[in-house]
Amino acid sequence: MTFWMQKSLAEMTQTEWESLCDGCGRCCTVRLKRANFRLLTRLGCPLLSPDTGRCMDYANRKERMSHCNTLTPESVGNWLPNTCAYRLVKEGRSLPEWHHLMCGDRERVHEGHSVRGWVVPMEPGMDPIKNLVGYEEG
Ligand code: SF4
Ligand code: SF4
């Protein structure tokens, strides 16, 4: 048994909490709530790097982007992508085999599960509806 199976999100140490993030970047994309599903778009936060799939100024993100959420055990919910490790643990589900805590490789997430290589930084005038890439329940 490993910590994410033994502990709730609220019981995790800061190191455990941070290690849970798979670095997919999907929570930093524009996702539109519609009834019981969400429309997914290729548009991302302007600070989300298409090259790395990472925030380009994580230390100052709150000052630079007012919409940027700080995750807490309480705020984790179905507004997050359905592959988000925090959401999976909170819902009592297993981490996917490509998660670095399962496979030991932080690059595996970028083999089809992260925003690296396809996300487009949102600019004024861009229409999310014209940039749809799919949908998911929740
Ligand atoms: S500012 Fe926040 S929402 Fe934007 S890329 Fe950074 S962490 Fe993601
Ligand atoms: S969706 Fe979840 S696992 Fe992926 S980057 Fe965001 S917080 Fe981390």
Short mmCIF file of N, CA, C and O and ligand atoms in Angstrom, two decimals:
data_model
loop_
_atom_site.label_atom_id
_atom_site.label_comp_id
_atom_site.label_asym_id
_atom_site.label_seq_id
_atom_site.Cartn_x
_atom_site.Cartn_y
_atom_site.Cartn_z
N MET A 1 0.85 -1.20 0.00
CA MET A 1 0.00 0.00 0.00
C MET A 1 0.88 1.25 0.00
O MET A 1 1.89 1.31 0.67
N THR A 2 0.47 2.21 -0.74
CA THR A 2 1.25 3.44 -0.84
C THR A 2 0.43 4.60 -0.30
O THR A 2 -0.77 4.48 -0.12
N PHE A 3 1.10 5.73 -0.07
CA PHE A 3 0.45 6.80 0.71
C PHE A 3 -0.87 7.26 0.13
O PHE A 3 -1.80 7.56 0.86
N TRP A 4 -0.98 7.31 -1.21
CA TRP A 4 -2.23 7.81 -1.78
C TRP A 4 -3.39 6.84 -1.63
O TRP A 4 -4.54 7.20 -1.81
N MET A 5 -3.06 5.59 -1.28
CA MET A 5 -4.11 4.61 -1.00
C MET A 5 -4.46 4.57 0.49
O MET A 5 -5.54 4.16 0.88
N GLN A 6 -3.50 5.00 1.30
CA GLN A 6 -3.67 4.89 2.75
C GLN A 6 -4.22 6.16 3.38
O GLN A 6 -4.81 6.11 4.45
N LYS A 7 -3.95 7.30 2.72
CA LYS A 7 -4.32 8.58 3.33
C LYS A 7 -5.35 9.32 2.50
O LYS A 7 -5.39 9.17 1.28
N SER A 8 -6.14 10.14 3.18
CA SER A 8 -7.01 11.06 2.45
C SER A 8 -6.14 12.23 1.99
O SER A 8 -5.00 12.41 2.47
N LEU A 9 -6.66 13.04 1.10
CA LEU A 9 -5.90 14.21 0.64
C LEU A 9 -5.51 15.10 1.82
O LEU A 9 -4.40 15.62 1.89
N ALA A 10 -6.42 15.26 2.77
CA ALA A 10 -6.17 16.14 3.91
C ALA A 10 -5.10 15.60 4.84
O ALA A 10 -4.49 16.36 5.60
N GLU A 11 -4.87 14.31 4.80
CA GLU A 11 -3.88 13.69 5.70
C GLU A 11 -2.48 13.69 5.10
O GLU A 11 -1.52 13.38 5.80
N MET A 12 -2.34 14.02 3.85
CA MET A 12 -1.03 13.95 3.19
C MET A 12 -0.10 15.05 3.66
O MET A 12 -0.54 16.15 3.96
N THR A 13 1.20 14.72 3.69
CA THR A 13 2.20 15.76 3.96
C THR A 13 2.29 16.65 2.72
O THR A 13 1.81 16.28 1.63
N GLN A 14 2.94 17.79 2.87
CA GLN A 14 3.09 18.69 1.73
C GLN A 14 3.84 18.02 0.59
O GLN A 14 3.50 18.15 -0.59
N THR A 15 4.87 17.25 0.94
CA THR A 15 5.65 16.54 -0.09
C THR A 15 4.79 15.51 -0.80
O THR A 15 4.84 15.39 -2.04
N GLU A 16 4.01 14.77 -0.05
CA GLU A 16 3.13 13.78 -0.67
C GLU A 16 2.10 14.47 -1.57
O GLU A 16 1.84 14.02 -2.69
N TRP A 17 1.53 15.54 -1.05
CA TRP A 17 0.53 16.29 -1.82
C TRP A 17 1.10 16.74 -3.16
O TRP A 17 0.51 16.55 -4.21
N GLU A 18 2.27 17.35 -3.11
CA GLU A 18 2.87 17.87 -4.34
C GLU A 18 3.27 16.75 -5.30
O GLU A 18 3.18 16.90 -6.52
N SER A 19 3.68 15.63 -4.75
CA SER A 19 4.10 14.53 -5.62
C SER A 19 2.93 13.90 -6.36
O SER A 19 3.11 13.18 -7.34
N LEU A 20 1.73 14.16 -5.89
CA LEU A 20 0.55 13.58 -6.52
C LEU A 20 0.27 14.19 -7.90
O LEU A 20 -0.31 13.55 -8.77
N CYS A 21 0.66 15.43 -8.09
CA CYS A 21 0.39 16.09 -9.38
C CYS A 21 1.19 15.41 -10.49
O CYS A 21 2.41 15.26 -10.38
N ASP A 22 0.49 15.04 -11.55
CA ASP A 22 1.17 14.34 -12.65
C ASP A 22 1.79 15.29 -13.67
O ASP A 22 2.47 14.86 -14.60
N GLY A 23 1.52 16.60 -13.52
CA GLY A 23 2.09 17.58 -14.45
C GLY A 23 1.43 17.59 -15.81
O GLY A 23 2.02 18.05 -16.79
N CYS A 24 0.18 17.14 -15.86
CA CYS A 24 -0.49 17.07 -17.17
C CYS A 24 -0.86 18.43 -17.73
O CYS A 24 -1.00 18.59 -18.94
N GLY A 25 -1.09 19.41 -16.86
CA GLY A 25 -1.47 20.75 -17.31
C GLY A 25 -2.91 20.90 -17.75
O GLY A 25 -3.35 21.98 -18.14
N ARG A 26 -3.68 19.84 -17.69
CA ARG A 26 -5.06 19.90 -18.19
C ARG A 26 -5.96 20.82 -17.35
O ARG A 26 -6.94 21.35 -17.86
N CYS A 27 -5.62 20.99 -16.08
CA CYS A 27 -6.44 21.87 -15.24
C CYS A 27 -6.23 23.33 -15.62
O CYS A 27 -7.00 24.19 -15.16
N CYS A 28 -5.24 23.63 -16.43
CA CYS A 28 -4.95 25.01 -16.84
C CYS A 28 -5.50 25.32 -18.23
O CYS A 28 -5.14 26.33 -18.82
N THR A 29 -6.33 24.45 -18.75
CA THR A 29 -6.96 24.70 -20.06
C THR A 29 -8.37 25.23 -19.86
O THR A 29 -8.96 25.11 -18.78
N VAL A 30 -8.90 25.80 -20.93
CA VAL A 30 -10.27 26.31 -20.90
C VAL A 30 -11.22 25.14 -21.11
O VAL A 30 -11.14 24.43 -22.11
N ARG A 31 -12.10 24.94 -20.12
CA ARG A 31 -13.06 23.83 -20.15
C ARG A 31 -14.42 24.42 -19.82
O ARG A 31 -14.59 25.08 -18.81
N LEU A 32 -15.40 24.14 -20.64
CA LEU A 32 -16.70 24.80 -20.51
C LEU A 32 -17.73 23.86 -19.91
O LEU A 32 -18.00 22.79 -20.47
N LYS A 33 -18.33 24.28 -18.81
CA LYS A 33 -19.35 23.45 -18.16
C LYS A 33 -20.66 23.52 -18.93
O LYS A 33 -21.14 24.58 -19.29
N ARG A 34 -21.20 22.35 -19.23
CA ARG A 34 -22.50 22.25 -19.91
C ARG A 34 -23.27 21.11 -19.26
O ARG A 34 -22.90 19.95 -19.40
N ALA A 35 -24.38 21.42 -18.58
CA ALA A 35 -25.20 20.39 -17.92
C ALA A 35 -24.30 19.42 -17.15
O ALA A 35 -23.59 19.84 -16.24
N ASN A 36 -24.28 18.14 -17.53
CA ASN A 36 -23.48 17.16 -16.78
C ASN A 36 -22.21 16.75 -17.50
O ASN A 36 -21.70 15.65 -17.31
N PHE A 37 -21.71 17.62 -18.38
CA PHE A 37 -20.42 17.33 -19.02
C PHE A 37 -19.65 18.63 -19.23
O PHE A 37 -20.16 19.72 -18.99
N ARG A 38 -18.42 18.48 -19.66
CA ARG A 38 -17.57 19.64 -19.93
C ARG A 38 -16.98 19.55 -21.33
O ARG A 38 -16.51 18.48 -21.73
N LEU A 39 -17.03 20.66 -22.02
CA LEU A 39 -16.41 20.74 -23.33
C LEU A 39 -14.93 21.08 -23.13
O LEU A 39 -14.60 21.98 -22.36
N LEU A 40 -14.08 20.35 -23.81
CA LEU A 40 -12.63 20.54 -23.68
C LEU A 40 -12.13 21.32 -24.88
O LEU A 40 -12.57 21.08 -26.01
N THR A 41 -11.23 22.24 -24.64
CA THR A 41 -10.69 23.05 -25.73
C THR A 41 -9.17 22.94 -25.78
O THR A 41 -8.53 22.49 -24.83
N ARG A 42 -8.63 23.39 -26.91
CA ARG A 42 -7.17 23.40 -27.05
C ARG A 42 -6.57 24.67 -26.42
O ARG A 42 -5.35 24.84 -26.41
N LEU A 43 -7.42 25.55 -25.91
CA LEU A 43 -6.94 26.82 -25.37
C LEU A 43 -6.52 26.67 -23.91
O LEU A 43 -7.20 26.00 -23.13
N GLY A 44 -5.43 27.31 -23.58
CA GLY A 44 -4.92 27.23 -22.22
C GLY A 44 -4.63 28.60 -21.65
O GLY A 44 -4.65 29.61 -22.35
N CYS A 45 -4.35 28.60 -20.37
CA CYS A 45 -3.92 29.83 -19.70
C CYS A 45 -2.72 30.41 -20.46
O CYS A 45 -1.86 29.65 -20.92
N PRO A 46 -2.63 31.73 -20.56
CA PRO A 46 -1.48 32.33 -21.26
C PRO A 46 -0.13 31.94 -20.66
O PRO A 46 0.89 32.01 -21.36
N LEU A 47 -0.12 31.53 -19.41
CA LEU A 47 1.16 31.14 -18.79
C LEU A 47 1.47 29.66 -18.95
O LEU A 47 2.50 29.17 -18.49
N LEU A 48 0.59 28.94 -19.60
CA LEU A 48 0.83 27.50 -19.80
C LEU A 48 1.67 27.29 -21.06
O LEU A 48 1.25 27.63 -22.16
N SER A 49 2.84 26.73 -20.88
CA SER A 49 3.76 26.56 -22.00
C SER A 49 3.38 25.38 -22.88
O SER A 49 3.31 24.24 -22.39
N PRO A 50 3.17 25.59 -24.18
CA PRO A 50 2.91 24.46 -25.08
C PRO A 50 4.11 23.53 -25.20
O PRO A 50 3.97 22.35 -25.47
N ASP A 51 5.30 24.08 -25.00
CA ASP A 51 6.51 23.27 -25.16
C ASP A 51 6.74 22.30 -24.01
O ASP A 51 7.20 21.18 -24.21
N THR A 52 6.42 22.75 -22.79
CA THR A 52 6.69 21.90 -21.62
C THR A 52 5.41 21.35 -21.00
O THR A 52 5.46 20.36 -20.26
N GLY A 53 4.29 22.02 -21.24
CA GLY A 53 3.04 21.65 -20.57
C GLY A 53 3.00 22.14 -19.14
O GLY A 53 2.14 21.74 -18.35
N ARG A 54 3.92 23.01 -18.79
CA ARG A 54 4.05 23.53 -17.43
C ARG A 54 3.76 25.02 -17.36
O ARG A 54 3.90 25.73 -18.36
N CYS A 55 3.44 25.47 -16.15
CA CYS A 55 3.27 26.91 -15.92
C CYS A 55 4.63 27.59 -16.06
O CYS A 55 5.63 27.13 -15.51
N MET A 56 4.63 28.71 -16.79
CA MET A 56 5.91 29.38 -17.05
C MET A 56 6.34 30.30 -15.90
O MET A 56 7.48 30.78 -15.90
N ASP A 57 5.45 30.55 -14.94
CA ASP A 57 5.83 31.41 -13.81
C ASP A 57 5.07 30.96 -12.57
O ASP A 57 4.27 31.72 -12.01
N TYR A 58 5.32 29.74 -12.18
CA TYR A 58 4.53 29.13 -11.10
C TYR A 58 4.63 29.95 -9.81
O TYR A 58 3.63 30.10 -9.09
N ALA A 59 5.80 30.47 -9.52
CA ALA A 59 6.00 31.19 -8.25
C ALA A 59 5.11 32.44 -8.16
O ALA A 59 4.66 32.81 -7.08
N ASN A 60 4.87 33.07 -9.28
CA ASN A 60 4.11 34.32 -9.28
C ASN A 60 2.74 34.17 -9.94
O ASN A 60 2.12 35.16 -10.33
N ARG A 61 2.29 32.93 -10.07
CA ARG A 61 1.06 32.69 -10.85
C ARG A 61 -0.16 33.42 -10.29
O ARG A 61 -0.99 33.90 -11.06
N LYS A 62 -0.26 33.50 -8.98
CA LYS A 62 -1.45 34.12 -8.39
C LYS A 62 -1.50 35.62 -8.66
O LYS A 62 -2.57 36.19 -8.85
N GLU A 63 -0.32 36.23 -8.67
CA GLU A 63 -0.26 37.66 -8.94
C GLU A 63 -0.54 37.95 -10.41
O GLU A 63 -1.16 38.95 -10.77
N ARG A 64 -0.10 37.05 -11.26
CA ARG A 64 -0.22 37.29 -12.71
C ARG A 64 -1.55 36.84 -13.30
O ARG A 64 -1.99 37.39 -14.31
N MET A 65 -2.16 35.83 -12.73
CA MET A 65 -3.42 35.28 -13.28
C MET A 65 -4.45 35.15 -12.16
O MET A 65 -4.39 34.23 -11.35
N SER A 66 -5.40 36.07 -12.14
CA SER A 66 -6.37 36.08 -11.04
C SER A 66 -7.26 34.84 -11.04
O SER A 66 -7.81 34.46 -10.00
N HIS A 67 -7.39 34.19 -12.20
CA HIS A 67 -8.25 33.01 -12.27
C HIS A 67 -7.55 31.75 -11.74
O HIS A 67 -8.17 30.70 -11.63
N CYS A 68 -6.26 31.84 -11.46
CA CYS A 68 -5.50 30.66 -11.09
C CYS A 68 -5.92 30.15 -9.70
O CYS A 68 -5.84 30.88 -8.71
N ASN A 69 -6.35 28.91 -9.66
CA ASN A 69 -6.81 28.30 -8.41
C ASN A 69 -5.67 27.59 -7.69
O ASN A 69 -4.88 26.91 -8.33
N THR A 70 -5.63 27.74 -6.37
CA THR A 70 -4.74 26.91 -5.57
C THR A 70 -5.55 25.72 -5.07
O THR A 70 -6.57 25.90 -4.40
N LEU A 71 -5.12 24.55 -5.44
CA LEU A 71 -5.86 23.35 -5.04
C LEU A 71 -5.74 23.10 -3.54
O LEU A 71 -4.66 23.27 -2.95
N THR A 72 -6.82 22.70 -2.93
CA THR A 72 -6.84 22.24 -1.54
C THR A 72 -7.64 20.94 -1.51
O THR A 72 -8.39 20.65 -2.45
N PRO A 73 -7.52 20.18 -0.44
CA PRO A 73 -8.34 18.96 -0.37
C PRO A 73 -9.82 19.26 -0.55
O PRO A 73 -10.55 18.48 -1.16
N GLU A 74 -10.26 20.40 -0.04
CA GLU A 74 -11.68 20.75 -0.13
C GLU A 74 -12.09 21.16 -1.54
O GLU A 74 -13.22 20.93 -1.97
N SER A 75 -11.18 21.81 -2.26
CA SER A 75 -11.57 22.33 -3.58
C SER A 75 -11.47 21.30 -4.70
O SER A 75 -11.93 21.54 -5.81
N VAL A 76 -10.84 20.18 -4.41
CA VAL A 76 -10.75 19.12 -5.44
C VAL A 76 -12.16 18.60 -5.73
O VAL A 76 -12.90 18.26 -4.82
N GLY A 77 -12.51 18.59 -7.00
CA GLY A 77 -13.85 18.15 -7.37
C GLY A 77 -13.95 17.88 -8.85
O GLY A 77 -12.94 17.83 -9.56
N ASN A 78 -15.18 17.74 -9.32
CA ASN A 78 -15.35 17.33 -10.72
C ASN A 78 -15.13 18.47 -11.71
O ASN A 78 -15.33 18.27 -12.91
N TRP A 79 -14.72 19.65 -11.25
CA TRP A 79 -14.30 20.70 -12.17
C TRP A 79 -12.91 20.38 -12.73
O TRP A 79 -12.51 20.93 -13.77
N LEU A 80 -12.20 19.47 -12.06
CA LEU A 80 -10.88 19.06 -12.54
C LEU A 80 -11.04 17.99 -13.62
O LEU A 80 -12.06 17.30 -13.67
N PRO A 81 -10.03 17.82 -14.47
CA PRO A 81 -10.09 16.77 -15.50
C PRO A 81 -10.31 15.40 -14.85
O PRO A 81 -9.86 15.16 -13.72
N ASN A 82 -10.97 14.51 -15.58
CA ASN A 82 -11.27 13.21 -14.96
C ASN A 82 -10.04 12.32 -14.80
O ASN A 82 -10.13 11.26 -14.17
N THR A 83 -8.89 12.74 -15.33
CA THR A 83 -7.65 11.99 -15.09
C THR A 83 -6.82 12.61 -13.98
O THR A 83 -5.75 12.08 -13.65
N CYS A 84 -7.26 13.74 -13.44
CA CYS A 84 -6.47 14.43 -12.40
C CYS A 84 -6.27 13.51 -11.20
O CYS A 84 -7.22 12.96 -10.64
N ALA A 85 -5.02 13.38 -10.77
CA ALA A 85 -4.69 12.46 -9.68
C ALA A 85 -5.38 12.86 -8.38
O ALA A 85 -5.77 11.98 -7.59
N TYR A 86 -5.53 14.16 -8.14
CA TYR A 86 -6.20 14.59 -6.90
C TYR A 86 -7.66 14.15 -6.91
O TYR A 86 -8.21 13.70 -5.92
N ARG A 87 -8.27 14.32 -8.06
CA ARG A 87 -9.67 13.91 -8.18
C ARG A 87 -9.80 12.38 -8.05
O ARG A 87 -10.70 11.89 -7.38
N LEU A 88 -8.91 11.64 -8.68
CA LEU A 88 -8.96 10.18 -8.61
C LEU A 88 -8.85 9.70 -7.17
O LEU A 88 -9.62 8.83 -6.72
N VAL A 89 -7.89 10.28 -6.43
CA VAL A 89 -7.70 9.85 -5.04
C VAL A 89 -8.91 10.23 -4.20
O VAL A 89 -9.41 9.43 -3.41
N LYS A 90 -9.43 11.45 -4.40
CA LYS A 90 -10.58 11.88 -3.61
C LYS A 90 -11.80 10.99 -3.88
O LYS A 90 -12.60 10.73 -2.99
N GLU A 91 -11.91 10.53 -5.11
CA GLU A 91 -13.05 9.68 -5.48
C GLU A 91 -12.79 8.19 -5.22
O GLU A 91 -13.61 7.35 -5.57
N GLY A 92 -11.63 7.89 -4.62
CA GLY A 92 -11.33 6.49 -4.26
C GLY A 92 -10.97 5.63 -5.45
O GLY A 92 -11.07 4.40 -5.38
N ARG A 93 -10.53 6.27 -6.53
CA ARG A 93 -10.16 5.50 -7.73
C ARG A 93 -8.65 5.33 -7.82
O ARG A 93 -7.89 6.05 -7.17
N SER A 94 -8.22 4.43 -8.66
CA SER A 94 -6.79 4.14 -8.80
C SER A 94 -6.11 5.16 -9.69
O SER A 94 -6.72 5.72 -10.60
N LEU A 95 -4.83 5.36 -9.46
CA LEU A 95 -4.04 6.18 -10.38
C LEU A 95 -3.80 5.37 -11.65
O LEU A 95 -3.67 4.14 -11.59
N PRO A 96 -3.71 6.03 -12.80
CA PRO A 96 -3.45 5.30 -14.04
C PRO A 96 -2.02 4.75 -14.08
O PRO A 96 -1.14 5.27 -13.39
N GLU A 97 -1.83 3.75 -14.91
CA GLU A 97 -0.50 3.12 -14.97
C GLU A 97 0.57 4.07 -15.46
O GLU A 97 1.74 3.88 -15.18
N TRP A 98 0.20 5.13 -16.19
CA TRP A 98 1.19 6.08 -16.69
C TRP A 98 1.56 7.16 -15.67
O TRP A 98 2.46 7.96 -15.92
N HIS A 99 0.88 7.21 -14.52
CA HIS A 99 1.22 8.21 -13.50
C HIS A 99 2.62 7.90 -12.96
O HIS A 99 2.96 6.73 -12.73
N HIS A 100 3.40 8.95 -12.72
CA HIS A 100 4.81 8.72 -12.32
C HIS A 100 4.93 7.96 -11.00
O HIS A 100 5.92 7.27 -10.77
N LEU A 101 3.94 8.07 -10.12
CA LEU A 101 4.01 7.30 -8.87
C LEU A 101 3.78 5.82 -9.13
O LEU A 101 4.15 4.98 -8.31
N MET A 102 3.18 5.50 -10.25
CA MET A 102 2.94 4.09 -10.60
C MET A 102 4.09 3.53 -11.44
O MET A 102 4.53 2.39 -11.24
N CYS A 103 4.56 4.33 -12.39
CA CYS A 103 5.55 3.80 -13.35
C CYS A 103 6.97 4.30 -13.09
O CYS A 103 7.92 3.77 -13.69
N GLY A 104 7.12 5.34 -12.24
CA GLY A 104 8.45 5.85 -11.94
C GLY A 104 9.03 6.76 -13.00
O GLY A 104 10.22 7.09 -12.96
N ASP A 105 8.22 7.17 -13.94
CA ASP A 105 8.72 7.98 -15.06
C ASP A 105 7.84 9.22 -15.25
O ASP A 105 6.69 9.11 -15.66
N ARG A 106 8.39 10.39 -14.93
CA ARG A 106 7.61 11.64 -15.03
C ARG A 106 7.32 12.05 -16.48
O ARG A 106 6.54 12.96 -16.72
N GLU A 107 7.97 11.43 -17.41
CA GLU A 107 7.74 11.76 -18.83
C GLU A 107 6.57 10.99 -19.43
O GLU A 107 6.03 11.36 -20.46
N ARG A 108 6.17 9.92 -18.80
CA ARG A 108 5.10 9.08 -19.37
C ARG A 108 3.80 9.86 -19.57
O ARG A 108 3.04 9.59 -20.51
N VAL A 109 3.52 10.80 -18.68
CA VAL A 109 2.28 11.58 -18.80
C VAL A 109 2.22 12.33 -20.13
O VAL A 109 1.14 12.60 -20.65
N HIS A 110 3.40 12.61 -20.67
CA HIS A 110 3.44 13.38 -21.92
C HIS A 110 3.26 12.49 -23.16
O HIS A 110 3.33 12.98 -24.28
N GLU A 111 3.03 11.23 -22.93
CA GLU A 111 2.74 10.33 -24.05
C GLU A 111 1.23 10.20 -24.21
O GLU A 111 0.62 9.16 -24.00
N GLY A 112 0.60 11.36 -24.52
CA GLY A 112 -0.83 11.34 -24.81
C GLY A 112 -1.75 11.74 -23.67
O GLY A 112 -2.97 11.72 -23.85
N HIS A 113 -1.20 12.13 -22.52
CA HIS A 113 -2.07 12.45 -21.40
C HIS A 113 -1.90 13.87 -20.89
O HIS A 113 -2.56 14.27 -19.93
N SER A 114 -1.02 14.63 -21.48
CA SER A 114 -0.79 16.01 -21.03
C SER A 114 -1.08 16.98 -22.18
O SER A 114 -1.41 16.57 -23.30
N VAL A 115 -0.94 18.25 -21.88
CA VAL A 115 -1.21 19.30 -22.89
C VAL A 115 0.03 19.62 -23.73
O VAL A 115 -0.04 20.43 -24.65
N ARG A 116 1.14 19.02 -23.40
CA ARG A 116 2.39 19.34 -24.11
C ARG A 116 2.23 19.10 -25.62
O ARG A 116 1.76 18.05 -26.05
N GLY A 117 2.61 20.12 -26.36
CA GLY A 117 2.63 19.97 -27.81
C GLY A 117 1.36 20.37 -28.53
O GLY A 117 1.38 20.53 -29.75
N TRP A 118 0.26 20.54 -27.80
CA TRP A 118 -0.97 20.89 -28.52
C TRP A 118 -1.75 22.06 -27.93
O TRP A 118 -2.60 22.65 -28.61
N VAL A 119 -1.48 22.41 -26.68
CA VAL A 119 -2.24 23.52 -26.09
C VAL A 119 -1.86 24.84 -26.76
O VAL A 119 -0.71 25.03 -27.17
N VAL A 120 -2.85 25.73 -26.89
CA VAL A 120 -2.62 27.05 -27.50
C VAL A 120 -2.90 28.11 -26.43
O VAL A 120 -4.00 28.14 -25.86
N PRO A 121 -1.93 28.97 -26.12
CA PRO A 121 -2.17 30.00 -25.11
C PRO A 121 -3.31 30.92 -25.54
O PRO A 121 -3.34 31.42 -26.65
N MET A 122 -4.25 31.11 -24.64
CA MET A 122 -5.43 31.93 -24.91
C MET A 122 -5.04 33.39 -25.09
O MET A 122 -4.28 33.94 -24.31
N GLU A 123 -5.58 33.99 -26.15
CA GLU A 123 -5.37 35.42 -26.40
C GLU A 123 -6.72 36.08 -26.56
O GLU A 123 -7.71 35.42 -26.91
N PRO A 124 -6.79 37.41 -26.32
CA PRO A 124 -8.07 38.11 -26.47
C PRO A 124 -8.65 37.86 -27.87
O PRO A 124 -7.93 37.89 -28.86
N GLY A 125 -9.95 37.60 -27.91
CA GLY A 125 -10.63 37.38 -29.19
C GLY A 125 -10.74 35.93 -29.60
O GLY A 125 -11.49 35.59 -30.52
N MET A 126 -9.98 35.06 -28.97
CA MET A 126 -10.07 33.64 -29.30
C MET A 126 -11.38 33.06 -28.77
O MET A 126 -11.76 33.33 -27.63
N ASP A 127 -12.05 32.27 -29.59
CA ASP A 127 -13.35 31.71 -29.22
C ASP A 127 -13.18 30.24 -28.81
O ASP A 127 -12.85 29.39 -29.65
N PRO A 128 -13.44 29.92 -27.54
CA PRO A 128 -13.29 28.53 -27.10
C PRO A 128 -14.14 27.56 -27.92
O PRO A 128 -13.70 26.44 -28.20
N ILE A 129 -15.33 28.00 -28.33
CA ILE A 129 -16.21 27.10 -29.08
C ILE A 129 -15.58 26.70 -30.42
O ILE A 129 -15.82 25.61 -30.93
N LYS A 130 -14.77 27.56 -30.98
CA LYS A 130 -14.10 27.23 -32.24
C LYS A 130 -12.82 26.41 -32.02
O LYS A 130 -12.11 26.09 -32.97
N ASN A 131 -12.55 26.11 -30.76
CA ASN A 131 -11.32 25.38 -30.44
C ASN A 131 -11.60 24.13 -29.60
O ASN A 131 -10.80 23.74 -28.76
N LEU A 132 -12.75 23.52 -29.86
CA LEU A 132 -13.12 22.32 -29.09
C LEU A 132 -12.29 21.12 -29.54
O LEU A 132 -12.00 20.95 -30.73
N VAL A 133 -11.94 20.29 -28.54
CA VAL A 133 -11.20 19.05 -28.86
C VAL A 133 -11.90 17.81 -28.33
O VAL A 133 -11.48 16.69 -28.59
N GLY A 134 -12.98 18.00 -27.59
CA GLY A 134 -13.70 16.84 -27.05
C GLY A 134 -14.56 17.22 -25.87
O GLY A 134 -14.83 18.39 -25.64
N TYR A 135 -14.97 16.22 -25.12
CA TYR A 135 -15.76 16.47 -23.93
C TYR A 135 -15.54 15.35 -22.92
O TYR A 135 -15.01 14.28 -23.29
N GLU A 136 -15.89 15.60 -21.69
CA GLU A 136 -15.86 14.55 -20.68
C GLU A 136 -17.00 14.77 -19.70
O GLU A 136 -17.49 15.89 -19.55
N GLU A 137 -17.43 13.72 -19.05
CA GLU A 137 -18.51 13.83 -18.08
C GLU A 137 -18.00 14.50 -16.81
O GLU A 137 -16.84 14.45 -16.50
N GLY A 138 -18.91 15.11 -16.10
CA GLY A 138 -18.55 15.71 -14.81
C GLY A 138 -18.61 17.20 -14.81
O GLY A 138 -18.76 17.83 -15.83
S1 SF4 B 1 -1.07 30.68 -13.90
FE1 SF4 B 1 -2.23 29.03 -12.91
S2 SF4 B 1 -3.74 28.41 -14.50
FE2 SF4 B 1 -2.10 29.56 -15.53
S3 SF4 B 1 -0.63 28.02 -16.23
FE3 SF4 B 1 0.06 28.78 -14.23
S4 SF4 B 1 -0.78 27.30 -12.75
FE4 SF4 B 1 -1.94 27.05 -14.68
S1 SF4 B 2 -5.04 18.19 -13.69
FE1 SF4 B 2 -4.43 17.53 -11.64
S2 SF4 B 2 -2.69 16.16 -11.97
FE2 SF4 B 2 -2.95 17.38 -13.87
S3 SF4 B 2 -1.62 19.18 -13.61
FE3 SF4 B 2 -3.66 19.75 -12.85
S4 SF4 B 2 -3.56 19.34 -10.65
FE4 SF4 B 2 -1.86 18.22 -11.59
#
